JSON list of C-alpha atoms in Angstrom, two decimals:
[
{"chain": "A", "resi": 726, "resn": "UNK", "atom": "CA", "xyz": [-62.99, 41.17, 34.88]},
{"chain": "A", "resi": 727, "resn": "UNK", "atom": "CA", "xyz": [-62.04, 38.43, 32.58]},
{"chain": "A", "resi": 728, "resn": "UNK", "atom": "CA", "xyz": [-63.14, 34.60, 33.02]},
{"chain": "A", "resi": 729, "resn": "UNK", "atom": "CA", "xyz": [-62.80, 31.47, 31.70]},
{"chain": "A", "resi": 730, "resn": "UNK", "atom": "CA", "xyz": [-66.49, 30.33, 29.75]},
{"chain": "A", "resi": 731, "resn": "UNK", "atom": "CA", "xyz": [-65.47, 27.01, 28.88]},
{"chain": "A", "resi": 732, "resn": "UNK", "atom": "CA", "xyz": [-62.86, 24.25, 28.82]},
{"chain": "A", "resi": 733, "resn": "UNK", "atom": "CA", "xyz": [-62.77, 22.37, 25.76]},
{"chain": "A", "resi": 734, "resn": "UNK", "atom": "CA", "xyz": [-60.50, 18.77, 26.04]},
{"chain": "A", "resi": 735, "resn": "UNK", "atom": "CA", "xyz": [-59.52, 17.64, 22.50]},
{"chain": "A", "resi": 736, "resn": "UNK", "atom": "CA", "xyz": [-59.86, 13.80, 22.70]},
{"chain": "A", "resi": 737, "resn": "UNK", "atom": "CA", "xyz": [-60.08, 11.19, 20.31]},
{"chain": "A", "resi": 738, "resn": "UNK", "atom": "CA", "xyz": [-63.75, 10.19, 20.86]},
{"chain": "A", "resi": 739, "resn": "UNK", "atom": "CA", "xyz": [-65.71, 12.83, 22.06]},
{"chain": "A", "resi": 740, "resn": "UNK", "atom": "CA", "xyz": [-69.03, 10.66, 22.40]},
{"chain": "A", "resi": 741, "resn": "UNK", "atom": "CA", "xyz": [-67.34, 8.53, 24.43]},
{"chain": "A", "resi": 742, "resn": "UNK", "atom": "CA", "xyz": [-65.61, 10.96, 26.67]},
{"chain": "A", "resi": 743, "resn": "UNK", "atom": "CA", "xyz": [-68.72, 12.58, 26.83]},
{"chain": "A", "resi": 744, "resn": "UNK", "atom": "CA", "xyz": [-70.19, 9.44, 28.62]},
{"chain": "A", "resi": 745, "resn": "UNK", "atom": "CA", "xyz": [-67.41, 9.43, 30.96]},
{"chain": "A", "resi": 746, "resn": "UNK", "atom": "CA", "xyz": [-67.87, 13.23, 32.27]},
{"chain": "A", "resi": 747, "resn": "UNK", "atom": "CA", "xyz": [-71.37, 12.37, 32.73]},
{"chain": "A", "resi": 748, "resn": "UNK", "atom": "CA", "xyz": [-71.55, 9.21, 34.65]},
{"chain": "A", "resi": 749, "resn": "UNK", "atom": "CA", "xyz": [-68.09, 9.58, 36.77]},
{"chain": "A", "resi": 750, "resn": "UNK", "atom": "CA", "xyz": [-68.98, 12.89, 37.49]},
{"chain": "A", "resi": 751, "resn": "UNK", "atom": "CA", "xyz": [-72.25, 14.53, 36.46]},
{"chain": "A", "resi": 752, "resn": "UNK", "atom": "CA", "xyz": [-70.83, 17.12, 33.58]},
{"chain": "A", "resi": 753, "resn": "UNK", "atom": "CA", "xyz": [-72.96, 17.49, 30.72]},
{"chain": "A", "resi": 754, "resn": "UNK", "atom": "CA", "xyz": [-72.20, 20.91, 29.78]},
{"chain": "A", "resi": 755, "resn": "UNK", "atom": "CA", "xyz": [-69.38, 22.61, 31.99]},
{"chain": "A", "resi": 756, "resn": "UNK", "atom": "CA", "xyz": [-66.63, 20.40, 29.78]},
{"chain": "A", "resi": 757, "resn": "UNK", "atom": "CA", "xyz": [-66.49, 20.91, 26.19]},
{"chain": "A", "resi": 758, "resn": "UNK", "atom": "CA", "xyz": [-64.86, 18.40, 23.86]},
{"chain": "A", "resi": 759, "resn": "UNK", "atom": "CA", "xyz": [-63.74, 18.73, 20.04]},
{"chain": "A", "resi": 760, "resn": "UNK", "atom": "CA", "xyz": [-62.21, 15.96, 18.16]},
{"chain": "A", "resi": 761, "resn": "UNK", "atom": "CA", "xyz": [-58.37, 15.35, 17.97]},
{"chain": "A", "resi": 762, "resn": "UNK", "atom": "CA", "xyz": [-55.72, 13.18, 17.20]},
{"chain": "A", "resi": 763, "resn": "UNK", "atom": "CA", "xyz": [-52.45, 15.46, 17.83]},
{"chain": "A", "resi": 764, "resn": "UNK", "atom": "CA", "xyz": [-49.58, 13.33, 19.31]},
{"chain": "A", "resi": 765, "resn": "UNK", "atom": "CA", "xyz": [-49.06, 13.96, 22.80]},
{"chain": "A", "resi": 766, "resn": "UNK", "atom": "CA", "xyz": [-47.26, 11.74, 25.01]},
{"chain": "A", "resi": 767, "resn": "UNK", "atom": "CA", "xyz": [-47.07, 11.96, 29.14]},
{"chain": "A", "resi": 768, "resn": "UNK", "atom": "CA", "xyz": [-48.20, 14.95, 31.53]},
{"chain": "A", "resi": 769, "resn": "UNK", "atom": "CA", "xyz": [-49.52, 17.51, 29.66]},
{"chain": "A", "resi": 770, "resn": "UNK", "atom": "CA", "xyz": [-49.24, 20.07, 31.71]},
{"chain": "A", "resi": 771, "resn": "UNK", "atom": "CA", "xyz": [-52.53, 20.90, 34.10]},
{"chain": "A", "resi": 772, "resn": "UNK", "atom": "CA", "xyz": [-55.21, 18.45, 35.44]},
{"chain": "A", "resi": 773, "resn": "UNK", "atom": "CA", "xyz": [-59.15, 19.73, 36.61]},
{"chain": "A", "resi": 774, "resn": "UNK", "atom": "CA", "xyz": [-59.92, 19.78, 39.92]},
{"chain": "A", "resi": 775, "resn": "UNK", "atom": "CA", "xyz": [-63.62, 19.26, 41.67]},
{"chain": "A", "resi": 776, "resn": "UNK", "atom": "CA", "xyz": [-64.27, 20.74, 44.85]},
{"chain": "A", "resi": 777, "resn": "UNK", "atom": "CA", "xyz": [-66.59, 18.97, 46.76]},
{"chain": "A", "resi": 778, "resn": "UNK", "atom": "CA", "xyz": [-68.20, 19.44, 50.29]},
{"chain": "A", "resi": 779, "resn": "UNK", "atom": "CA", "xyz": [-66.88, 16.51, 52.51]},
{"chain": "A", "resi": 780, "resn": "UNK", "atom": "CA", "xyz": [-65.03, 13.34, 52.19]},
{"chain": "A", "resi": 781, "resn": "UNK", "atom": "CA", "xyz": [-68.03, 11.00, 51.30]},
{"chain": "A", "resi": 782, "resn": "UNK", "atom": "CA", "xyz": [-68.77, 12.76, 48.19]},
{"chain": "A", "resi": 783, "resn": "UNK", "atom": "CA", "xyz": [-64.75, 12.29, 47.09]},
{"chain": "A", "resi": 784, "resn": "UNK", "atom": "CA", "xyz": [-65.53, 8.75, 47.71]},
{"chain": "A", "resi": 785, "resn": "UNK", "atom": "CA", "xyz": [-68.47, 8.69, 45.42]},
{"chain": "A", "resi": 786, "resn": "UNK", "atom": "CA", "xyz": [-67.55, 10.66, 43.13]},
{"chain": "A", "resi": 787, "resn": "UNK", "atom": "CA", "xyz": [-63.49, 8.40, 42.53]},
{"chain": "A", "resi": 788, "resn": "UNK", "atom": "CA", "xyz": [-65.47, 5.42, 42.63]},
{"chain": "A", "resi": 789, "resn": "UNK", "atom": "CA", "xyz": [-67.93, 6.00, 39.95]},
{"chain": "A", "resi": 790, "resn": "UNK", "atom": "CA", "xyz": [-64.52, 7.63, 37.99]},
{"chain": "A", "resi": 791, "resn": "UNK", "atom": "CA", "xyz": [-63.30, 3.90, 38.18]},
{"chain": "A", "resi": 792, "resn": "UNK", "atom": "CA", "xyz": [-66.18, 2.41, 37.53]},
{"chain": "A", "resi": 793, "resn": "UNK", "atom": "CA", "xyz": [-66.16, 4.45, 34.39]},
{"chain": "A", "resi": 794, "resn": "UNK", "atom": "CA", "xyz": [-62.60, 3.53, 33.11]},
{"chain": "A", "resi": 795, "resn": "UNK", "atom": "CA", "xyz": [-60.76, 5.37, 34.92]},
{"chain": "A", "resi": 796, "resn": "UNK", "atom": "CA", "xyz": [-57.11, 4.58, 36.26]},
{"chain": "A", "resi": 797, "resn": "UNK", "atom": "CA", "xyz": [-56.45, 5.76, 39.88]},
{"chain": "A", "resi": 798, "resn": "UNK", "atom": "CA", "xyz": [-53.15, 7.78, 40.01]},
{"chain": "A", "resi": 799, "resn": "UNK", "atom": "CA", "xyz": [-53.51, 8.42, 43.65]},
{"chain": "A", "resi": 800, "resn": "UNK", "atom": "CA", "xyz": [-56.50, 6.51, 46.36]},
{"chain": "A", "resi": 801, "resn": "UNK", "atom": "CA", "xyz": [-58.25, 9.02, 48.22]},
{"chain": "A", "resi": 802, "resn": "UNK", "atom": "CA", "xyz": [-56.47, 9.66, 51.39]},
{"chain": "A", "resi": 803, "resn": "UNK", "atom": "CA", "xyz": [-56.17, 12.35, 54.34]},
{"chain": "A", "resi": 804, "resn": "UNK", "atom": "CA", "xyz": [-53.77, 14.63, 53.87]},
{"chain": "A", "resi": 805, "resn": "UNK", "atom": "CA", "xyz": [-52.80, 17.89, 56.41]},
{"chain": "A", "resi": 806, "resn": "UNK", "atom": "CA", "xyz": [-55.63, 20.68, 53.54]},
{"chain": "A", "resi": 807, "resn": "UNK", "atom": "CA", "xyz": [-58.40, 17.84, 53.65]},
{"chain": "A", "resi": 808, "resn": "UNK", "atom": "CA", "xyz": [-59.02, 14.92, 51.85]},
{"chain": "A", "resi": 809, "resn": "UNK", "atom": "CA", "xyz": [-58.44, 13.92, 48.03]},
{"chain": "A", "resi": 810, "resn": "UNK", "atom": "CA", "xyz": [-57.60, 11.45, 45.19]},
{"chain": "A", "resi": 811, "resn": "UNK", "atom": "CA", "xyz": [-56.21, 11.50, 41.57]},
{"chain": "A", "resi": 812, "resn": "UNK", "atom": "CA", "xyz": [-57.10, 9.89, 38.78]},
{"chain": "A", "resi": 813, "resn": "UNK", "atom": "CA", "xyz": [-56.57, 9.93, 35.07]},
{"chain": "A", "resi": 814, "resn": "UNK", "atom": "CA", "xyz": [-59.74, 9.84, 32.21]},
{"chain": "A", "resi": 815, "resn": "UNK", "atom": "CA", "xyz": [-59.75, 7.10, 29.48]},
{"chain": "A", "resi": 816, "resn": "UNK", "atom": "CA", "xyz": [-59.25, 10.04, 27.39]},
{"chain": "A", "resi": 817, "resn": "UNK", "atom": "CA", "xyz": [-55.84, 11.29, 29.17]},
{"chain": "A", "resi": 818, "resn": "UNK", "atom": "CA", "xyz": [-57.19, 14.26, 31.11]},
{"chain": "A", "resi": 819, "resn": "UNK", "atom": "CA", "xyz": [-56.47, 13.80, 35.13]},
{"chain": "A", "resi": 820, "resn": "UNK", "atom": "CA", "xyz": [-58.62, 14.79, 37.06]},
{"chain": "A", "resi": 821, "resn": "UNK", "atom": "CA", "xyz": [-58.22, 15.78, 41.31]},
{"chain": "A", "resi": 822, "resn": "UNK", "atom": "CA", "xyz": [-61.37, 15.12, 43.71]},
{"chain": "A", "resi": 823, "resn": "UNK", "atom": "CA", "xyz": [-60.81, 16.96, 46.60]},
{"chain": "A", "resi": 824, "resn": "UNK", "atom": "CA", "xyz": [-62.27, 18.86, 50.07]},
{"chain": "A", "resi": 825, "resn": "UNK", "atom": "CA", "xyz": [-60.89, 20.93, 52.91]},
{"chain": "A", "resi": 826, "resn": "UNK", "atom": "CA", "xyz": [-63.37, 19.05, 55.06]},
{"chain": "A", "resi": 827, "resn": "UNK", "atom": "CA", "xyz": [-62.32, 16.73, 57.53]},
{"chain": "A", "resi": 828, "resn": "UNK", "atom": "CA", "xyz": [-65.49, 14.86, 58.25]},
{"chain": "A", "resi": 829, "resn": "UNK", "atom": "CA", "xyz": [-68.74, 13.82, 56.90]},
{"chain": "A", "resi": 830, "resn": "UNK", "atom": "CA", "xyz": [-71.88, 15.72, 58.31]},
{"chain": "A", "resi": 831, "resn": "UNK", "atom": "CA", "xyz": [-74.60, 14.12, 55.89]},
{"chain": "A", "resi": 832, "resn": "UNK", "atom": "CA", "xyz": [-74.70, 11.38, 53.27]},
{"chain": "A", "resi": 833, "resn": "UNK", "atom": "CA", "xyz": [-72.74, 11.28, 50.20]},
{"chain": "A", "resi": 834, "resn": "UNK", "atom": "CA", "xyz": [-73.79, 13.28, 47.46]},
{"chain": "A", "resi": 835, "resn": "UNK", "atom": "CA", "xyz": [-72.09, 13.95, 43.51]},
{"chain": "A", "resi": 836, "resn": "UNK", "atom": "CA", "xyz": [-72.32, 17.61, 44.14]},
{"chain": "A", "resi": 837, "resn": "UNK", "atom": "CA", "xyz": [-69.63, 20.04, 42.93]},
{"chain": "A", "resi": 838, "resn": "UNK", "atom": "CA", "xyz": [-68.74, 23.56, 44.51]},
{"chain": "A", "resi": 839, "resn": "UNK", "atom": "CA", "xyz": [-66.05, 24.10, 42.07]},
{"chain": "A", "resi": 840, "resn": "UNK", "atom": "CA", "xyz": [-64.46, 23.29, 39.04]},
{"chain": "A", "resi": 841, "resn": "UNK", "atom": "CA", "xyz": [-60.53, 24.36, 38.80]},
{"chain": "A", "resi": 842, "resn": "UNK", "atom": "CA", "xyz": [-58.30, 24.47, 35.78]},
{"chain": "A", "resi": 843, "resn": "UNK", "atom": "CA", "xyz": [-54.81, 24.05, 37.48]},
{"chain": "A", "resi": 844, "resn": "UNK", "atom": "CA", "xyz": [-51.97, 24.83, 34.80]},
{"chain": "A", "resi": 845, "resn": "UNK", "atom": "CA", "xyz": [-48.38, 23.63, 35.27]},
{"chain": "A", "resi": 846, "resn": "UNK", "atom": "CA", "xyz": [-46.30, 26.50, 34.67]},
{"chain": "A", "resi": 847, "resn": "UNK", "atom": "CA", "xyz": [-42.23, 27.10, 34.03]},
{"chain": "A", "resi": 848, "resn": "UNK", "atom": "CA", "xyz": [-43.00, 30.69, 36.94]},
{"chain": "A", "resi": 849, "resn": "UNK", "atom": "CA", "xyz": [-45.73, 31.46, 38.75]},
{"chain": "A", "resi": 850, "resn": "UNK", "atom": "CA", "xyz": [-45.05, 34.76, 39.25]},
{"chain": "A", "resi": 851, "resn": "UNK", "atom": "CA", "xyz": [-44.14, 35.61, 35.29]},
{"chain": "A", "resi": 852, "resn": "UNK", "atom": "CA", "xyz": [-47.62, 33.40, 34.53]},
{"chain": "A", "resi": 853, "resn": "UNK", "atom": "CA", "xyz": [-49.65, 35.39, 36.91]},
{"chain": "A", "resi": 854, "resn": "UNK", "atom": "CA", "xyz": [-48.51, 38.92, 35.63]},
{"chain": "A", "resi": 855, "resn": "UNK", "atom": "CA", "xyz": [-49.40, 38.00, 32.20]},
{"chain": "A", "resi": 856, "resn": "UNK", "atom": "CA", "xyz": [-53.10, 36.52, 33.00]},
{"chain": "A", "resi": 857, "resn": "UNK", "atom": "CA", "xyz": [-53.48, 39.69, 35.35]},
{"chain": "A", "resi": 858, "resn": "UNK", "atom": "CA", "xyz": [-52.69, 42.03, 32.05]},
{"chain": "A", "resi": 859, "resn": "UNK", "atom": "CA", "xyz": [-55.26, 39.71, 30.25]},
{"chain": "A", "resi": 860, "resn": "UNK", "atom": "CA", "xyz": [-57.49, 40.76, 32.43]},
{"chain": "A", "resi": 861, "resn": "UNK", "atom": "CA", "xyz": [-58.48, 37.86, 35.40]},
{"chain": "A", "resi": 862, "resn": "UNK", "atom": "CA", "xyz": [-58.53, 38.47, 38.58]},
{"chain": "A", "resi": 863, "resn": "UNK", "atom": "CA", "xyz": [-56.15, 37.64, 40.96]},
{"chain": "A", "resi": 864, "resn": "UNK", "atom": "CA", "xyz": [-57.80, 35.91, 44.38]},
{"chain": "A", "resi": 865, "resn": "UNK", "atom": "CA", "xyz": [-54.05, 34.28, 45.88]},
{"chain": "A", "resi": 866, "resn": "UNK", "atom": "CA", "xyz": [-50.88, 34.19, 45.74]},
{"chain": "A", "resi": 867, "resn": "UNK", "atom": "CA", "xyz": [-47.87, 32.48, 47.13]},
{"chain": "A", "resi": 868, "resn": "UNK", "atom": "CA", "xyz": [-44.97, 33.90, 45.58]},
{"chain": "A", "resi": 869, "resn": "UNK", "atom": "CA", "xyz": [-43.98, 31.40, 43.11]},
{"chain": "A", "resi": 870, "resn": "UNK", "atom": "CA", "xyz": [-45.65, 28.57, 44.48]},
{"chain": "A", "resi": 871, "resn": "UNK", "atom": "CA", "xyz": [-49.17, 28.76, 43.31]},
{"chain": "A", "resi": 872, "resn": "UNK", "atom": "CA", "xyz": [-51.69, 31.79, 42.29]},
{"chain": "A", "resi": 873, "resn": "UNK", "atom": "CA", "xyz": [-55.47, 31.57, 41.73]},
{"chain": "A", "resi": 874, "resn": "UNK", "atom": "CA", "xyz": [-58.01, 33.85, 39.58]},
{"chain": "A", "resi": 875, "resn": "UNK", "atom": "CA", "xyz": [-61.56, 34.65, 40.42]},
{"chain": "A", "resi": 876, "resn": "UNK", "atom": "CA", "xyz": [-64.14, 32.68, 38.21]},
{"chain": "A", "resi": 877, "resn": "UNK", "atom": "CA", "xyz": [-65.93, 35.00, 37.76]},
{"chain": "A", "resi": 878, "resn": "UNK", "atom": "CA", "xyz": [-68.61, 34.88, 35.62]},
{"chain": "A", "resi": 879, "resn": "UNK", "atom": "CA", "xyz": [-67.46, 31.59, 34.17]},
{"chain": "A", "resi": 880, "resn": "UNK", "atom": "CA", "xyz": [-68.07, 28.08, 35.60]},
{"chain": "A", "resi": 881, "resn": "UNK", "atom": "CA", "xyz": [-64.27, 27.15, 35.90]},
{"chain": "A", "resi": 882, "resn": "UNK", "atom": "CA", "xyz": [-61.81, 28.37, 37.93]},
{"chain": "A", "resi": 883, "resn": "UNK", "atom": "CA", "xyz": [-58.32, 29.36, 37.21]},
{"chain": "A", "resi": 884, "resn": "UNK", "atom": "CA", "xyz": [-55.11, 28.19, 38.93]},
{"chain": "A", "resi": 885, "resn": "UNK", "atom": "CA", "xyz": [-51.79, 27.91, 38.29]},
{"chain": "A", "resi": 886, "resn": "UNK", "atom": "CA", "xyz": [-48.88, 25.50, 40.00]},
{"chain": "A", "resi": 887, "resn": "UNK", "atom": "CA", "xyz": [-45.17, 24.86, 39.25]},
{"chain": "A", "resi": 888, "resn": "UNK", "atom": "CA", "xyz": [-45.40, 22.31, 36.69]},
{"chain": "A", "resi": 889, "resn": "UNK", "atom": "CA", "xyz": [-42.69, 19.79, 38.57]},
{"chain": "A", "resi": 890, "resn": "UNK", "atom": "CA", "xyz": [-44.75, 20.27, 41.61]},
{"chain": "A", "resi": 891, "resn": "UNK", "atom": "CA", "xyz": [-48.24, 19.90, 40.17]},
{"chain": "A", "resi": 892, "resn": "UNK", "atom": "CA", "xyz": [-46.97, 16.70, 38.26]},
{"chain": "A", "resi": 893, "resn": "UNK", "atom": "CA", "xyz": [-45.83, 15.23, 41.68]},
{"chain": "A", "resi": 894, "resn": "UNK", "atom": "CA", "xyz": [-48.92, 16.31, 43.58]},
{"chain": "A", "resi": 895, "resn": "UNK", "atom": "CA", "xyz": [-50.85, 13.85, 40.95]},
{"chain": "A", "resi": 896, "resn": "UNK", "atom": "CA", "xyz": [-48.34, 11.41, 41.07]},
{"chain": "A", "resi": 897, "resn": "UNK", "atom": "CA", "xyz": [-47.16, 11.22, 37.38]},
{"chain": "A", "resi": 898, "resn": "UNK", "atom": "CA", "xyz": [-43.93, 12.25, 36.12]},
{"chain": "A", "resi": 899, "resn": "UNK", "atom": "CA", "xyz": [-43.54, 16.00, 34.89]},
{"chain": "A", "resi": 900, "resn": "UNK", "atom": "CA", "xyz": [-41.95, 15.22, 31.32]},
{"chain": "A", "resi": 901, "resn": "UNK", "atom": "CA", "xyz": [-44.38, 15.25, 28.28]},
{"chain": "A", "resi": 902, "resn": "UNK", "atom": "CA", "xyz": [-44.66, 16.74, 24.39]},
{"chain": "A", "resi": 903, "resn": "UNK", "atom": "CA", "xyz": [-46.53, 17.29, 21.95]},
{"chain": "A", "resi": 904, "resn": "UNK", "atom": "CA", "xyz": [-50.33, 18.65, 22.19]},
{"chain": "A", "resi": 905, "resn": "UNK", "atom": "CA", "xyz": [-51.49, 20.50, 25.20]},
{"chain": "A", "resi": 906, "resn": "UNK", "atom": "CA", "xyz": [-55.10, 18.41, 24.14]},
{"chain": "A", "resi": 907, "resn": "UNK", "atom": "CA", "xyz": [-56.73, 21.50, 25.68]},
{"chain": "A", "resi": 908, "resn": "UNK", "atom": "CA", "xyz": [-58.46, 25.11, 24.59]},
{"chain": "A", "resi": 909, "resn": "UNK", "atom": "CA", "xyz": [-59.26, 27.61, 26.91]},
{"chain": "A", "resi": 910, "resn": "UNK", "atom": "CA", "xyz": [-62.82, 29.69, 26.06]},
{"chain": "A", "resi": 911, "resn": "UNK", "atom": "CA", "xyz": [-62.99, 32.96, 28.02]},
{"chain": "A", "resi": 912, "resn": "UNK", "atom": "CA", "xyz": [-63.57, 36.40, 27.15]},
{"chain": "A", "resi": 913, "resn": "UNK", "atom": "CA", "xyz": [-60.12, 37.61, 27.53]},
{"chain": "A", "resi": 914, "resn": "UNK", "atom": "CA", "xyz": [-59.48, 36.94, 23.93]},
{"chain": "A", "resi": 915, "resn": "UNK", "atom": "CA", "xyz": [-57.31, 34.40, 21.24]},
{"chain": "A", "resi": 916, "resn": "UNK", "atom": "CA", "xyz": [-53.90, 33.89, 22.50]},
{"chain": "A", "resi": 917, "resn": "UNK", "atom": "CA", "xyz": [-51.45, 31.74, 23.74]},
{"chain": "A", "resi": 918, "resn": "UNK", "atom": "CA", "xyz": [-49.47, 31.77, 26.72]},
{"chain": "A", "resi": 919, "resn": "UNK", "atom": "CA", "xyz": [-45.90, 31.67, 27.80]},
{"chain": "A", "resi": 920, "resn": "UNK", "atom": "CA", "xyz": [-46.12, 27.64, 28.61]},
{"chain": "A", "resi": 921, "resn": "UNK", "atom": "CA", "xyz": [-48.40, 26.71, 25.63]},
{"chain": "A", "resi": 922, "resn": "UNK", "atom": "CA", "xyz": [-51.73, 26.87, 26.65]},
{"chain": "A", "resi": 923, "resn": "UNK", "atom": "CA", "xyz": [-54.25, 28.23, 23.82]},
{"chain": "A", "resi": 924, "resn": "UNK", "atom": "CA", "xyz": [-56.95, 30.58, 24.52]},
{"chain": "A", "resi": 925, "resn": "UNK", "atom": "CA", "xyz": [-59.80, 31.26, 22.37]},
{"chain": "A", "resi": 926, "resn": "UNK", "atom": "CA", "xyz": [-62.36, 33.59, 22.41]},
{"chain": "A", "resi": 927, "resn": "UNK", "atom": "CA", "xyz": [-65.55, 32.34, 23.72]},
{"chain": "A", "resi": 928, "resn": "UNK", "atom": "CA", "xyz": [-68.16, 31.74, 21.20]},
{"chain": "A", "resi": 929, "resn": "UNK", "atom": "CA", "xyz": [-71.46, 29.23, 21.87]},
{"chain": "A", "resi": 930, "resn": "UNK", "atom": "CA", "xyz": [-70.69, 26.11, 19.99]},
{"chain": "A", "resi": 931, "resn": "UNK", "atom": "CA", "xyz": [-72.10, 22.50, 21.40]},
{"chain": "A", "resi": 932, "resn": "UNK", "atom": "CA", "xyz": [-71.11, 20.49, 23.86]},
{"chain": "A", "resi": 933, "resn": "UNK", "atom": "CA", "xyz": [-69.53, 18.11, 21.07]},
{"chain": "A", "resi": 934, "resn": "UNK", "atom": "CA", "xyz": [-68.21, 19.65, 18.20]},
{"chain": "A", "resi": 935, "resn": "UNK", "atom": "CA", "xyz": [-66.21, 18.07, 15.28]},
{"chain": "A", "resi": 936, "resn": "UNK", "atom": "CA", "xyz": [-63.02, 19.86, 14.31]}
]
């Protein structure tokens, strides 16, 4: 079964993005970034997504995000799946905080269950065939709403959305070009998909590497 091994964001300062992973939200090593000053203008096309235990730890997590230099797309609010807020990196990337809990049963804590890569795709159901031939794992699917891979092996999770939908559920508009600003590591092998989204094939490089 395939996975995804890494998640490298191309950014314009790596050292600095680097800082921001690891004080708003604890990643040293599970986000790779690589220098990179490819135009790209609005929603690129997929945001990361923590999953976290209860709605403290959203809390904690957004506000040290912010406190970072981070810009809030969307406060943390209740919705009818849980509880969850939006906001977007100094470096571009937007990032989701999110539970399915509905209540707090200890105190707030940074800790992650799981780290999702959510593309923004033209069809769901064309995108999932072809990362099912690649070799990942299908775990859900809804048609062409949304599908979801197993991880795996690898620390980040695949998922795939409608791209109009996925820009609304962030609350940014769904036009953009230019540079994805994103490489996909994985043992599934160098390729790119159907939407734009280069894959590589995973080989152990550091945390922040110069391009």
């Amino acid at each position: 079964m395939a996975s995804i091994q890494s998640v490298t964001l191309e950014v314009a300062d790596p050292a600095a993005a680097h800082r921001f992973h690891s004080a708003a939200f604890g990643l040293d090593t599970q986000i790779r970034l690589r220098v990179s000053k490819a135009p790209t203008t609005g929603f690129r096309g997929f945001i990361l997504g923590l999953t976290v235990p209860q709605p403290a730890d959203v809390d904690s997590l957004i506000e040290a995000a912010l406190d970072t230099g981070a810009t809030s797309l969307k406060p943390a609010t209740k919705s009818l799946w849980g509880y969850g807020g939006v906001v977007k990196a100094p470096d571009g990337t937007i990032w989701k905080v999110a539970t399915s809990a509905k209540k707090d049963t200890r105190p707030a804590s940074r800790q992650i269950d799981e780290i999702v890569l959510l593309l923004g795709v033209a069809d769901v159901a064309a995108s999932k065939r072809f990362y099912a031939g690649q070799g990942l794992a299908v775990t859900k699917s809804f048609g062409r709403v949304y599908a979801e891979f197993a991880a795996g092996s690898g620390p980040v999770k695949l998922a795939l959305y409608r791209r109009r939908a996925l820009a609304k559920d962030v609350g940014v508009s769904p036009d953009g070009s230019g540079s994805r600003r994103l490489v996909i590591g994985g043992d599934a092998g160098s390729f790119t998909d159907q939407d734009g989204f280069a894959w590589e094939a995973m080989s152990p490089v550091s945390t922040v590497e110069e391009a």
